[in-house]
CSV table of C-alpha atoms in Angstrom, one decimal:
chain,number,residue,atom,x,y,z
A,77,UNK,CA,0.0,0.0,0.0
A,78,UNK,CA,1.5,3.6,-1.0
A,79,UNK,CA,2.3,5.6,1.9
A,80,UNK,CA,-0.1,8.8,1.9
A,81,UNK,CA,0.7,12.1,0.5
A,82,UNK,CA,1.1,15.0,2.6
A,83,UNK,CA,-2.1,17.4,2.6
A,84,UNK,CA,-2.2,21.1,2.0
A,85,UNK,CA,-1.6,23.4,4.9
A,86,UNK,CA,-3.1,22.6,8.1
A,87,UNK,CA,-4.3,19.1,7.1
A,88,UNK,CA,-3.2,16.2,9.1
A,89,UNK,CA,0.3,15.4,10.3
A,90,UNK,CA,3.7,15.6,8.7
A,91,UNK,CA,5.0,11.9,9.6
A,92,UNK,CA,7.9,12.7,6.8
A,93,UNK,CA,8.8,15.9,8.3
A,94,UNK,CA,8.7,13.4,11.7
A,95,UNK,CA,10.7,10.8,10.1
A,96,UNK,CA,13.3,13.3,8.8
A,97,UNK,CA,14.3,15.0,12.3
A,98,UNK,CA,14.1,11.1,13.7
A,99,UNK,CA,16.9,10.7,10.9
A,100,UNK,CA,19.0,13.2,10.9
A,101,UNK,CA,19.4,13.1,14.8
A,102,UNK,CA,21.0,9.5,13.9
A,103,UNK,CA,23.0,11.1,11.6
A,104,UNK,CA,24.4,14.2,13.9
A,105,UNK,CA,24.9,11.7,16.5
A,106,UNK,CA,26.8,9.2,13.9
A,107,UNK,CA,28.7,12.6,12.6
A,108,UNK,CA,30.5,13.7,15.6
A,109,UNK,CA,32.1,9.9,16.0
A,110,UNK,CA,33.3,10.1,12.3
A,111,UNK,CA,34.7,13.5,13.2
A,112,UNK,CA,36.9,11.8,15.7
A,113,UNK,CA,38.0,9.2,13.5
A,114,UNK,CA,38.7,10.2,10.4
A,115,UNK,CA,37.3,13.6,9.9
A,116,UNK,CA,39.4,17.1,9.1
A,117,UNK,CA,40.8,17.8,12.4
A,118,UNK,CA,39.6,21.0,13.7
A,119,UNK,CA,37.1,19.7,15.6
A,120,UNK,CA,38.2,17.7,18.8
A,121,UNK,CA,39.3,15.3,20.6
A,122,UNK,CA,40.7,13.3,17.7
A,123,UNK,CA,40.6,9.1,18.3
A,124,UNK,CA,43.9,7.8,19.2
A,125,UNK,CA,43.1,4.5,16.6
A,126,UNK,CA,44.3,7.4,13.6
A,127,UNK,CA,47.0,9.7,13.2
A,128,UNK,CA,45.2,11.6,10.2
A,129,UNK,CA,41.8,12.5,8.5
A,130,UNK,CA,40.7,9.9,5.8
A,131,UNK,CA,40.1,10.4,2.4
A,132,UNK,CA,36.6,8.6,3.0
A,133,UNK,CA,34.9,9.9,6.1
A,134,UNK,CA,36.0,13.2,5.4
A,135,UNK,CA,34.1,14.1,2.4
A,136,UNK,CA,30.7,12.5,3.9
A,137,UNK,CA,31.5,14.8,7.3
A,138,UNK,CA,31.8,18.1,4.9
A,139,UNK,CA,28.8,17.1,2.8
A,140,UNK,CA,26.8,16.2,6.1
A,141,UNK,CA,28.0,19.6,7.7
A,142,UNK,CA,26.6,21.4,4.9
A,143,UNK,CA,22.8,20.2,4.2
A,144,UNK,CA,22.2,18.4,7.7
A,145,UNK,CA,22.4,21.2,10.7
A,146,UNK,CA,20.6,24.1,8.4
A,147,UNK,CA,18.1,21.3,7.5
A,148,UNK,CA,17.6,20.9,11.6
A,149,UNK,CA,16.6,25.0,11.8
A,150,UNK,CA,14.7,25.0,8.3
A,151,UNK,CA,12.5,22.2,10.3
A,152,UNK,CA,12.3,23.9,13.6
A,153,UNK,CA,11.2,27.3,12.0
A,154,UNK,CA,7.9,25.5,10.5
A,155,UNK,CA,7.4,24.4,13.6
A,156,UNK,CA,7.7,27.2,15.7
A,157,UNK,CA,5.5,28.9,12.9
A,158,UNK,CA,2.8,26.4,13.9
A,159,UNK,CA,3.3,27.0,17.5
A,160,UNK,CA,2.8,31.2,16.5
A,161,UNK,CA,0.1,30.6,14.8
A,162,UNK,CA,-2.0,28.8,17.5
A,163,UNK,CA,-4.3,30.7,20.0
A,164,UNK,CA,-2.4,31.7,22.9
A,165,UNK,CA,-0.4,34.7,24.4
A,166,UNK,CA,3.0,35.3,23.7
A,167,UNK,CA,4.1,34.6,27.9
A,168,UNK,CA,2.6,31.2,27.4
A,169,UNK,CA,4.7,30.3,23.9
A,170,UNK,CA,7.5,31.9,26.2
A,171,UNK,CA,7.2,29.8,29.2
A,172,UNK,CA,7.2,27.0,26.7
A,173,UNK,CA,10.4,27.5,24.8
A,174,UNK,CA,12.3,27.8,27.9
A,175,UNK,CA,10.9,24.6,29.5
A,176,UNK,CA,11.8,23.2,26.4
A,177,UNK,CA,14.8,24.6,25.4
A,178,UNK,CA,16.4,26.8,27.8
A,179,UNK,CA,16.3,23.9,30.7
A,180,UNK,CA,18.0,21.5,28.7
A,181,UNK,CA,20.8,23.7,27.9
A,182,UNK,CA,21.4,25.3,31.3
A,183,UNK,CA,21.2,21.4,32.8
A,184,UNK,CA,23.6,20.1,30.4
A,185,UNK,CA,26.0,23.6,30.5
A,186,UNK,CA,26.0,22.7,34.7
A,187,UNK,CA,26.0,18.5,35.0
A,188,UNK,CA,27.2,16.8,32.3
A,189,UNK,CA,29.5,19.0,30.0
A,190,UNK,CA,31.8,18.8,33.3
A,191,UNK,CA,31.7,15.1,32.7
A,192,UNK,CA,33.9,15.4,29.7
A,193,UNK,CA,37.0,16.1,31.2
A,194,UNK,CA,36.3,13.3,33.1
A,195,UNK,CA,35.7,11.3,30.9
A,196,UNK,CA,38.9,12.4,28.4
A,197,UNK,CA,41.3,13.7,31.0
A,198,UNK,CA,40.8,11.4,34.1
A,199,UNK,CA,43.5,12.3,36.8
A,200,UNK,CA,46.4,10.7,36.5
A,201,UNK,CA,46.6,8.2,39.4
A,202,UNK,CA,43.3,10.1,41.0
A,203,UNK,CA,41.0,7.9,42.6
A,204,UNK,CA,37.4,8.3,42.6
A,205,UNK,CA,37.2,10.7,45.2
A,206,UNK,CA,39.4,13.3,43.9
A,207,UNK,CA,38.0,13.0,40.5
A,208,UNK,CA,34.3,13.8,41.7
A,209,UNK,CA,35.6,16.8,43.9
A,210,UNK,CA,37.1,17.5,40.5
A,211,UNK,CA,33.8,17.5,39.2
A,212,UNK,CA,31.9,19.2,42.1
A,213,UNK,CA,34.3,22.0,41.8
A,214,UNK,CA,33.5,22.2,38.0
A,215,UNK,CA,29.7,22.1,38.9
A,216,UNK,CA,30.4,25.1,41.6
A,217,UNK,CA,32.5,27.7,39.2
A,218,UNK,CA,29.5,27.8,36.3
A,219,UNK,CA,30.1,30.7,34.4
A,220,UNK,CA,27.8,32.3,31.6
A,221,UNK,CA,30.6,31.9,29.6
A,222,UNK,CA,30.4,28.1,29.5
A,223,UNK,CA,26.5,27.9,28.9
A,224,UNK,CA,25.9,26.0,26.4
A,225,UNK,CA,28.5,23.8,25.5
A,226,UNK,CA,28.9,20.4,23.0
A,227,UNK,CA,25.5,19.8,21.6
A,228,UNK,CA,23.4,22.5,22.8
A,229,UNK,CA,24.7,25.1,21.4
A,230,UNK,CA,21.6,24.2,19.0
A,231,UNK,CA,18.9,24.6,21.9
A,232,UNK,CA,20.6,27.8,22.9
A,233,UNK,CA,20.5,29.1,19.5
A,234,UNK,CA,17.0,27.8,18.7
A,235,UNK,CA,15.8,30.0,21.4
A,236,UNK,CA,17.1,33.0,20.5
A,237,UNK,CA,15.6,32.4,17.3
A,238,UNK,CA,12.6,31.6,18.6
A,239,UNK,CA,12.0,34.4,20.6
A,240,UNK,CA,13.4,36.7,18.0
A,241,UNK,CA,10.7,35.5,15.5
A,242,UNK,CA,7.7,36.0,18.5
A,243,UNK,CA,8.9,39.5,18.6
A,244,UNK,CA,9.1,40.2,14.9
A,245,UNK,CA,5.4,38.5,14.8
A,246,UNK,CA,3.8,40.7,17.6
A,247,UNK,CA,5.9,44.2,15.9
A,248,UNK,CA,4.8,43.6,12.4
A,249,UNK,CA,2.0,41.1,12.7
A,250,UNK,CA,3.4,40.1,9.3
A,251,UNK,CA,2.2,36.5,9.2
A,252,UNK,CA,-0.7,36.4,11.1
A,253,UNK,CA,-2.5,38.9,8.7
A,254,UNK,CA,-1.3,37.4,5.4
A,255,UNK,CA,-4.2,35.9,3.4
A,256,UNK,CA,-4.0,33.8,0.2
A,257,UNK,CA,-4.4,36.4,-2.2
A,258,UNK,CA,-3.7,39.5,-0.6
A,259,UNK,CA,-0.7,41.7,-1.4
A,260,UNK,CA,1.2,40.2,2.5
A,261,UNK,CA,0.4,36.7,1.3
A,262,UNK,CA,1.8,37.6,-2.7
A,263,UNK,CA,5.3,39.3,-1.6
A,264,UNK,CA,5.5,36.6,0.9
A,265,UNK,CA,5.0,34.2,-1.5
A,266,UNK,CA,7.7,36.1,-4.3
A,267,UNK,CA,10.5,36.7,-1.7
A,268,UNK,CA,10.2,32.8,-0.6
A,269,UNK,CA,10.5,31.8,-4.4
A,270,UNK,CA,13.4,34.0,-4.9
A,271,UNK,CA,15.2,33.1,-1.7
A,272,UNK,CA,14.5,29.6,-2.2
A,273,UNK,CA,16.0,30.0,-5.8
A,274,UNK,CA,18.9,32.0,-5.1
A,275,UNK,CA,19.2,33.3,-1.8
A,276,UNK,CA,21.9,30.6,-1.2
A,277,UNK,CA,24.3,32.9,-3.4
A,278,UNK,CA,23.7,36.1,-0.8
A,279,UNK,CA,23.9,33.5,2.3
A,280,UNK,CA,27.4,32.4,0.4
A,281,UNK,CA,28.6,36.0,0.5
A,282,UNK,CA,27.9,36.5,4.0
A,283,UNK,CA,29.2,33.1,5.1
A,284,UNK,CA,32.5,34.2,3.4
A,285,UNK,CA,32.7,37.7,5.1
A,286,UNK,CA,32.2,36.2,8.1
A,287,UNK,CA,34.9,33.6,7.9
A,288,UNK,CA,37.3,36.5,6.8
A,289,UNK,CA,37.3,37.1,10.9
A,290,UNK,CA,36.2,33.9,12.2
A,291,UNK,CA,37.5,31.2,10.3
A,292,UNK,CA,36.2,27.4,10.7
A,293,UNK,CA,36.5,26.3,14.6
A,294,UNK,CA,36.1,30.1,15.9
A,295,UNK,CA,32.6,30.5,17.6
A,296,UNK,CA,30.5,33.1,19.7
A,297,UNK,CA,30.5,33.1,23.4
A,298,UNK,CA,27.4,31.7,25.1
A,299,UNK,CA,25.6,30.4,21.6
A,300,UNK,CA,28.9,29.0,20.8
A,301,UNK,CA,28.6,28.9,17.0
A,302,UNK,CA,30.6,30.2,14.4
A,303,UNK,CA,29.0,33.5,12.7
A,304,UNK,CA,29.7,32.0,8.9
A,305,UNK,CA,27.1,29.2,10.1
A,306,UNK,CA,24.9,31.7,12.0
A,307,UNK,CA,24.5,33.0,8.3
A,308,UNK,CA,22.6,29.6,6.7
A,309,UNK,CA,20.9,29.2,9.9
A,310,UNK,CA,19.5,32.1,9.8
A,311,UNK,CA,18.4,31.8,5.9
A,312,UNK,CA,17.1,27.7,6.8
A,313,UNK,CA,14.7,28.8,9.7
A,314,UNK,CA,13.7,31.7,8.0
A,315,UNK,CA,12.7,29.6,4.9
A,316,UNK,CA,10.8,26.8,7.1
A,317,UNK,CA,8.9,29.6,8.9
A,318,UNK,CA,7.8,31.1,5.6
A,319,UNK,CA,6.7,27.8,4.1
A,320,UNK,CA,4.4,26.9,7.2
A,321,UNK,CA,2.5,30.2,6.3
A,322,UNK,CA,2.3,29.8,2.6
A,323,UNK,CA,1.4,26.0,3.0
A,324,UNK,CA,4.6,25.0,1.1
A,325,UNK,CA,5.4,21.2,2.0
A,326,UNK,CA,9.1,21.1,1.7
A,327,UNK,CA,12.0,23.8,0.5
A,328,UNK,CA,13.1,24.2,-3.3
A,329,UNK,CA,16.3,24.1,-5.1
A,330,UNK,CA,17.6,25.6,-7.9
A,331,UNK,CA,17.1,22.8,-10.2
A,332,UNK,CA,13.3,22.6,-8.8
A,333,UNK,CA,10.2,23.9,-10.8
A,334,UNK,CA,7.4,25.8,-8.4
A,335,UNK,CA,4.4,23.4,-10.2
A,336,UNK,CA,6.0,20.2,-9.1
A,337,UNK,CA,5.1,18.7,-5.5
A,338,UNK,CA,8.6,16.8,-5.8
A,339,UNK,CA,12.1,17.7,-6.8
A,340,UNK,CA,13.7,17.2,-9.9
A,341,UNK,CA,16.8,16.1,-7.9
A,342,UNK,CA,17.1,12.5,-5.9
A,343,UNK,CA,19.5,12.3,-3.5
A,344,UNK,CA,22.0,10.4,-5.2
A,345,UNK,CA,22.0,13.1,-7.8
A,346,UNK,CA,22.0,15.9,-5.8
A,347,UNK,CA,25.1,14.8,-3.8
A,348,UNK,CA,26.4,13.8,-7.0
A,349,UNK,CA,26.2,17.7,-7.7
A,350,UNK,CA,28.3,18.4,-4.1
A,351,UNK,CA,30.7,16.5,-4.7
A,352,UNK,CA,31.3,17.0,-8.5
A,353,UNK,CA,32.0,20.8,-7.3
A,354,UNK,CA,34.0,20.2,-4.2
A,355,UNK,CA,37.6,19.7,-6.4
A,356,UNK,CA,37.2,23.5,-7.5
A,357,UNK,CA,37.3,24.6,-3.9
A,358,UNK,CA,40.9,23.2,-3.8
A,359,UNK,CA,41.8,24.4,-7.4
A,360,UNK,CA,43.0,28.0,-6.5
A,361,UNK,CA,45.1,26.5,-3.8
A,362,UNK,CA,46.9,23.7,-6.3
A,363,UNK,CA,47.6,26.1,-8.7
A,364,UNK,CA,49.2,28.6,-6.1
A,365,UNK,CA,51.4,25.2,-4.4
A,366,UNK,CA,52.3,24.7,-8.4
A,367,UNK,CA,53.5,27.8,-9.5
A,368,UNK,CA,55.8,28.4,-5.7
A,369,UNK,CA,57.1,25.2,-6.4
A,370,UNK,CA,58.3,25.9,-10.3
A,371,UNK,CA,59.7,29.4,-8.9
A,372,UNK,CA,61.5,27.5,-6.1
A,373,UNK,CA,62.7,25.1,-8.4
A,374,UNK,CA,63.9,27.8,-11.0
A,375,UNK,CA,66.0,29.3,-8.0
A,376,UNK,CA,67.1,26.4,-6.9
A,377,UNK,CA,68.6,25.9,-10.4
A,378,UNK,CA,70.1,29.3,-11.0
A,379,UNK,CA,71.7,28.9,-8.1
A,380,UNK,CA,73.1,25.3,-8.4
A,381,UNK,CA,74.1,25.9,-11.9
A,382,UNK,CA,71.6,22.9,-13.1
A,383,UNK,CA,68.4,22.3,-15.2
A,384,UNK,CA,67.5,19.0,-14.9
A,385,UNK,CA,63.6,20.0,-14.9
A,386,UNK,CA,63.7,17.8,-11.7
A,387,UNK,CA,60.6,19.7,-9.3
A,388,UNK,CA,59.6,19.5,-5.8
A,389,UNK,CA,56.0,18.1,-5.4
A,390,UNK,CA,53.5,20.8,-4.4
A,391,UNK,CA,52.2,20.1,-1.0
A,392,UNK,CA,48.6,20.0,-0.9
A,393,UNK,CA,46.6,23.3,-0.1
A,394,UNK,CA,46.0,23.8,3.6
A,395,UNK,CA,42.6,25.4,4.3
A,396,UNK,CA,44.2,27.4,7.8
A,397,UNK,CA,40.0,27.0,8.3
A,398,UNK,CA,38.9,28.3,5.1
A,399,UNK,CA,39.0,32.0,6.2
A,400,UNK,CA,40.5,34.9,4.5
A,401,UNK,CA,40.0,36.6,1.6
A,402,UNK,CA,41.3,34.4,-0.8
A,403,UNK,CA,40.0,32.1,-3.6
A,404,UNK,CA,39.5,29.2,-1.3
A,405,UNK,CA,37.4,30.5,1.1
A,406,UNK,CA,34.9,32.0,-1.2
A,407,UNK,CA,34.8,28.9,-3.9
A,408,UNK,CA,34.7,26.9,-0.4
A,409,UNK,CA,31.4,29.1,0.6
A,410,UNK,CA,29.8,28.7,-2.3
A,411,UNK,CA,30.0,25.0,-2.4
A,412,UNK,CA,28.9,24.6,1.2
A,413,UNK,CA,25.8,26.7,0.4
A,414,UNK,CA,25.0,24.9,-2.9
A,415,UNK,CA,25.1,21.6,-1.4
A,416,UNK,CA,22.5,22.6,1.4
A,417,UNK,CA,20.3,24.2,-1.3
A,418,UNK,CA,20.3,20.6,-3.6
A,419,UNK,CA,20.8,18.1,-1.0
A,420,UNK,CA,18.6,19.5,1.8
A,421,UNK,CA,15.2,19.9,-1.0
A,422,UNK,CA,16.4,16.1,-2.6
A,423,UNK,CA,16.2,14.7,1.1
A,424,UNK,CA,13.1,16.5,1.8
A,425,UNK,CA,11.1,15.2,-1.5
A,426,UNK,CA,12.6,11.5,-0.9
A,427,UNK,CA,10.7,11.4,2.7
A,428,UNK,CA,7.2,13.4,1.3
A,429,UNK,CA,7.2,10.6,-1.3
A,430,UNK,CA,8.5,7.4,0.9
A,431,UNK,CA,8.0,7.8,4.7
A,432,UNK,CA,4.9,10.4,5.0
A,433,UNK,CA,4.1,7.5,7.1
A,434,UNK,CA,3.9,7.0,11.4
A,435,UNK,CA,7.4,6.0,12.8
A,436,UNK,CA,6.2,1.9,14.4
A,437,UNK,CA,9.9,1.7,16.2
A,438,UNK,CA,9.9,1.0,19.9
A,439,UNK,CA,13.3,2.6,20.5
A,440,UNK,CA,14.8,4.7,17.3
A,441,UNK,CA,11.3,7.0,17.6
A,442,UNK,CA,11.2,10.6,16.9
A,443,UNK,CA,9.3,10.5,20.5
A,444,UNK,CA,13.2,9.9,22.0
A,445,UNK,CA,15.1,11.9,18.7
A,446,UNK,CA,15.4,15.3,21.3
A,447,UNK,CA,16.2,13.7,24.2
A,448,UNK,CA,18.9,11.2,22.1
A,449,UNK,CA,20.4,14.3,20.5
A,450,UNK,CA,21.0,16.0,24.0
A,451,UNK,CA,22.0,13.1,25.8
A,452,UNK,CA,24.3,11.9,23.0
A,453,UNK,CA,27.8,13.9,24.1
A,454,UNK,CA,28.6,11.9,27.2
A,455,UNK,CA,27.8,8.5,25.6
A,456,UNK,CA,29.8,9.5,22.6
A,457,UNK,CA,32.7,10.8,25.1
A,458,UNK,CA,33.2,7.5,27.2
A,459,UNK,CA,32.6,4.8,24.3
A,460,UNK,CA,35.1,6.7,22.1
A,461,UNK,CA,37.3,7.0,25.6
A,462,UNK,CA,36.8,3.1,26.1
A,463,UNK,CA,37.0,1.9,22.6
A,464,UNK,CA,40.5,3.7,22.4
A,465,UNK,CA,41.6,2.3,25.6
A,466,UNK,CA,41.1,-1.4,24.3
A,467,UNK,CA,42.4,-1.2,21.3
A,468,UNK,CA,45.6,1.0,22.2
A,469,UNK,CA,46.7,0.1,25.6
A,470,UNK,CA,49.0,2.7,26.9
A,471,UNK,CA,47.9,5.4,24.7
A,472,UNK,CA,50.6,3.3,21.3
A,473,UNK,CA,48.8,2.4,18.8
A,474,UNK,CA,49.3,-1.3,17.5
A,475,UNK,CA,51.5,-2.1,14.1
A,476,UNK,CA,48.8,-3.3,12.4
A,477,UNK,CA,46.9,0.2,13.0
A,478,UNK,CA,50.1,1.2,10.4
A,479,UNK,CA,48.5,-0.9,7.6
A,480,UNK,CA,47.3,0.9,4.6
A,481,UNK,CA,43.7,-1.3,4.8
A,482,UNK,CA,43.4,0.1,8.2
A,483,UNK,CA,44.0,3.7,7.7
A,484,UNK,CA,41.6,3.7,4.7
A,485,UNK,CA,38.7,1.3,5.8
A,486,UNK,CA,39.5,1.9,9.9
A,487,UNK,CA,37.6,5.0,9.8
A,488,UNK,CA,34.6,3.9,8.4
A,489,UNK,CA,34.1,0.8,10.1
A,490,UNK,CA,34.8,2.8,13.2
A,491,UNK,CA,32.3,5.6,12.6
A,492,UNK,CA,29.5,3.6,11.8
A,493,UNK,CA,29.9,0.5,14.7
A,494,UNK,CA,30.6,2.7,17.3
A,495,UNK,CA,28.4,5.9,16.1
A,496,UNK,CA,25.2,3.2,16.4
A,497,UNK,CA,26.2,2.6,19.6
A,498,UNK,CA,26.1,5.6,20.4
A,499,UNK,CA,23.1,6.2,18.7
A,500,UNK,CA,21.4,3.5,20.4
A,501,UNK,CA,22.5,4.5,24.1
A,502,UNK,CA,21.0,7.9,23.5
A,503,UNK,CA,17.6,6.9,22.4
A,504,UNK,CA,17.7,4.3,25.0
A,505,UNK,CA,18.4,6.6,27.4
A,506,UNK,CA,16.1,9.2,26.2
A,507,UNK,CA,13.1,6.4,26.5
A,508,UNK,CA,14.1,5.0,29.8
A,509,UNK,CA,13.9,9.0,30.6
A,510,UNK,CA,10.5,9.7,29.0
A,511,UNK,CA,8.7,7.3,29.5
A,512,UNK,CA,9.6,6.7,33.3
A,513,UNK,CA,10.4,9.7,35.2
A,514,UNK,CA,7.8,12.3,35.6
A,515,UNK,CA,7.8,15.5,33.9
A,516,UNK,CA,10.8,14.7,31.7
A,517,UNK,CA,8.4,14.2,29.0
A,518,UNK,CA,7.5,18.0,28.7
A,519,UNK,CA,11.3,19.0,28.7
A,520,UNK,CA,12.6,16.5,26.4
């Protein structure tokens, strides 16, 4: 039996739009182990199993980086849209955001973010005593400076977006008086077309301005997120909360037509498009390591007396974080932003069309997907912290971790077994949570 199709605005439930955050909270969660074991290094700790980012995991981190988190806001913006546009005062939608968001973040900032260096820097001969006065003291010297931390930097940031678009509903009353055919609902309905289209090339723009002072791996204190992804953010929640009002079921993409109900683009195709592009990010910097190494050479010649046309090899282009104003960073930009605004629409169409159905898991439920994605940092902390103990006793790693099969297919296999457990402690969690313990429902 076909699954059914999603109904105009206001009409039943959006099970794929269910499905899709169920999903890509399995993916964030699998994301930050491949990021230890073979992604590009910025981001730590990096696993002790490998020395250096692989050639595999790497490009499926970048590609996940670009489409996944802005696809996370574009989905909480139509929601929050259906929140504003239900009866109520603004105190109570308030009250509710920071039950729901700001409790989460200030109990994680407090309780278990002080767990990492616990978990990754254990005292050295400390026994359990020291280590939870360690802990206590850790607890006791909160600052605002270390709210939000690890994986809520999202909830933080969701709530200042959330009550930034309350206030920018009750100044202009913008889309509460919008009607289907009045001049609100029409230039509403224009701008979203046009940003849908090609509003990716101004959020590209910003995004590389931005990284020209914060390059990748610099963030904001207390949101703790880097002001180059602040941009897309910005642009996905933006586009989700527009769609809610002009019953649009999923966002476009540059290769999408407005009459169809589904992309043009499948998935497959659409991150056949990411990474077609992704070698021309890296083309300024070859040709630069090229031509310094033919002028080294030349000197080197003049100076020796020989021309044997011998060269030295051009190192590969570093990306110092992809800031600066170079060609790099913007080619870089504009890739990042074209792959959310092809990959994010294909993934969107491939659930309306496939899994617009109720989630029938007991344990990998969207019920548990926000309490799995909060929960997830100290799980992924002490399995990664265990699974490198094991495996390289005495912080050396092994000979055979020296083996060209390892160092290429390590990395994989290591993301995906240990990112699903990881995956599968945090929803467990999360439902041993939810569905036992009072109140814990209503926060997570």
């Amino acid at each position: 039996m076909a699954p059914p199709k999603p109904g105009p605005k206001g009409l039943g439930r959006r099970y794929d739009l269910d499905n899709l955050r169920n999903v890509l909270t399995t993916l964030v969660i699998i994301q930050h182990k491949a990021v230890a074991y073979g992604g590009a290094g910025f981001v730590k700790p990096h696993s002790e199993l490998f020395d250096k980012s692989s050639p595999i995991v790497t490009p499926y981190v970048a590609i996940n980086y670009a489409w996944g988190l802005g696809m996370f806001f574009w989905l909480s913006g139509n929601m929050t849209a259906m929140s504003l546009s239900k009866p109520g005062t603004g105190w109570e939608f308030i009250k509710g955001k920071l039950l729901r968001l700001g409790v989460p973040t200030l109990l994680y900032s407090l309780f278990l973010h002080p767990l990492q260096d616990l978990l990754l820097k254990p005292r050295s001969g400390g026994d359990l005593r020291s280590n939870l006065k360690r802990y206590l003291d850790a607890v006791r010297n909160f600052k605002l400076s270390s709210l939000a931390p690890g994986s809520v930097w999202y909830t933080a940031t969701l709530l200042v977006f959330d009550l930034c678009a309350l206030l920018i509903q009750r100044c202009y009353r913008l889309w509460s008086s919008g009607r289907r055919g009045s001049s609100e609902f029409v230039s509403l309905a224009k701008a979203y077309a046009l940003l849908c289209r090609w509003g990716w090339l101004a959020v590209a723009g910003g995004s590389f301005l931005a990284r020209t002072k914060f390059p990748l791996g610099k963030q904001l204190p207390v949101i703790h997120v880097n002001p180059s992804d602040l941009v897309q953010f910005v642009y996905a929640y933006a586009l989700g909360h527009m769609a809610f009002h002009l019953g649009k079921p999923r966002m476009s993409s540059l290769f999408d037509k407005q009459s169809q109900p589904l992309g043009r683009l499948s998935v497959t195709k659409a991150i056949a498009v990411s990474l077609a592009a992704a070698p021309l990010v890296f083309l300024p910097g070859m040709l630069k390591g090229t031509k310094k190494s033919d002028e080294e050479t030349k000197k080197s010649d003049e100076k020796t007396g020989k021309n044997d046309q011998s060269t030295k090899k051009a190192e590969p282009p570093k990306s110092g974080g992809f800031g600066g104003w170079d060609p790099t960073s913007a080619l870089f930009s504009i890739w990042y932003e074209l792959t959310f605004n092809t990959v994010a629409p294909a993934t969107m169409s491939l659930f309306m069309d496939k899994y617009n159905h109720p989630n029938t898991q007991k344990l990998l439920s969207p019920r548990y997907a926000f309490a799995a994605y909060v929960l997830h940092s100290p799980f992924s902390w002490a399995f990664g912290k265990a699974v490198d103990t094991v495996l390289c006793p005495g912080a050396e790693r092994p000979r055979w971790m020296t083996s060209r099969t390892w160092t290429n297919l390590g990395p994989v296999l290591m993301s995906g077994a240990v990112g699903m457990a990881d995956v599968v402690a945090s929803y467990g969690t999360g439902k041993l949570l939810i569905d036992n313990v009072p109140g814990a429902g209503t926060i997570l």
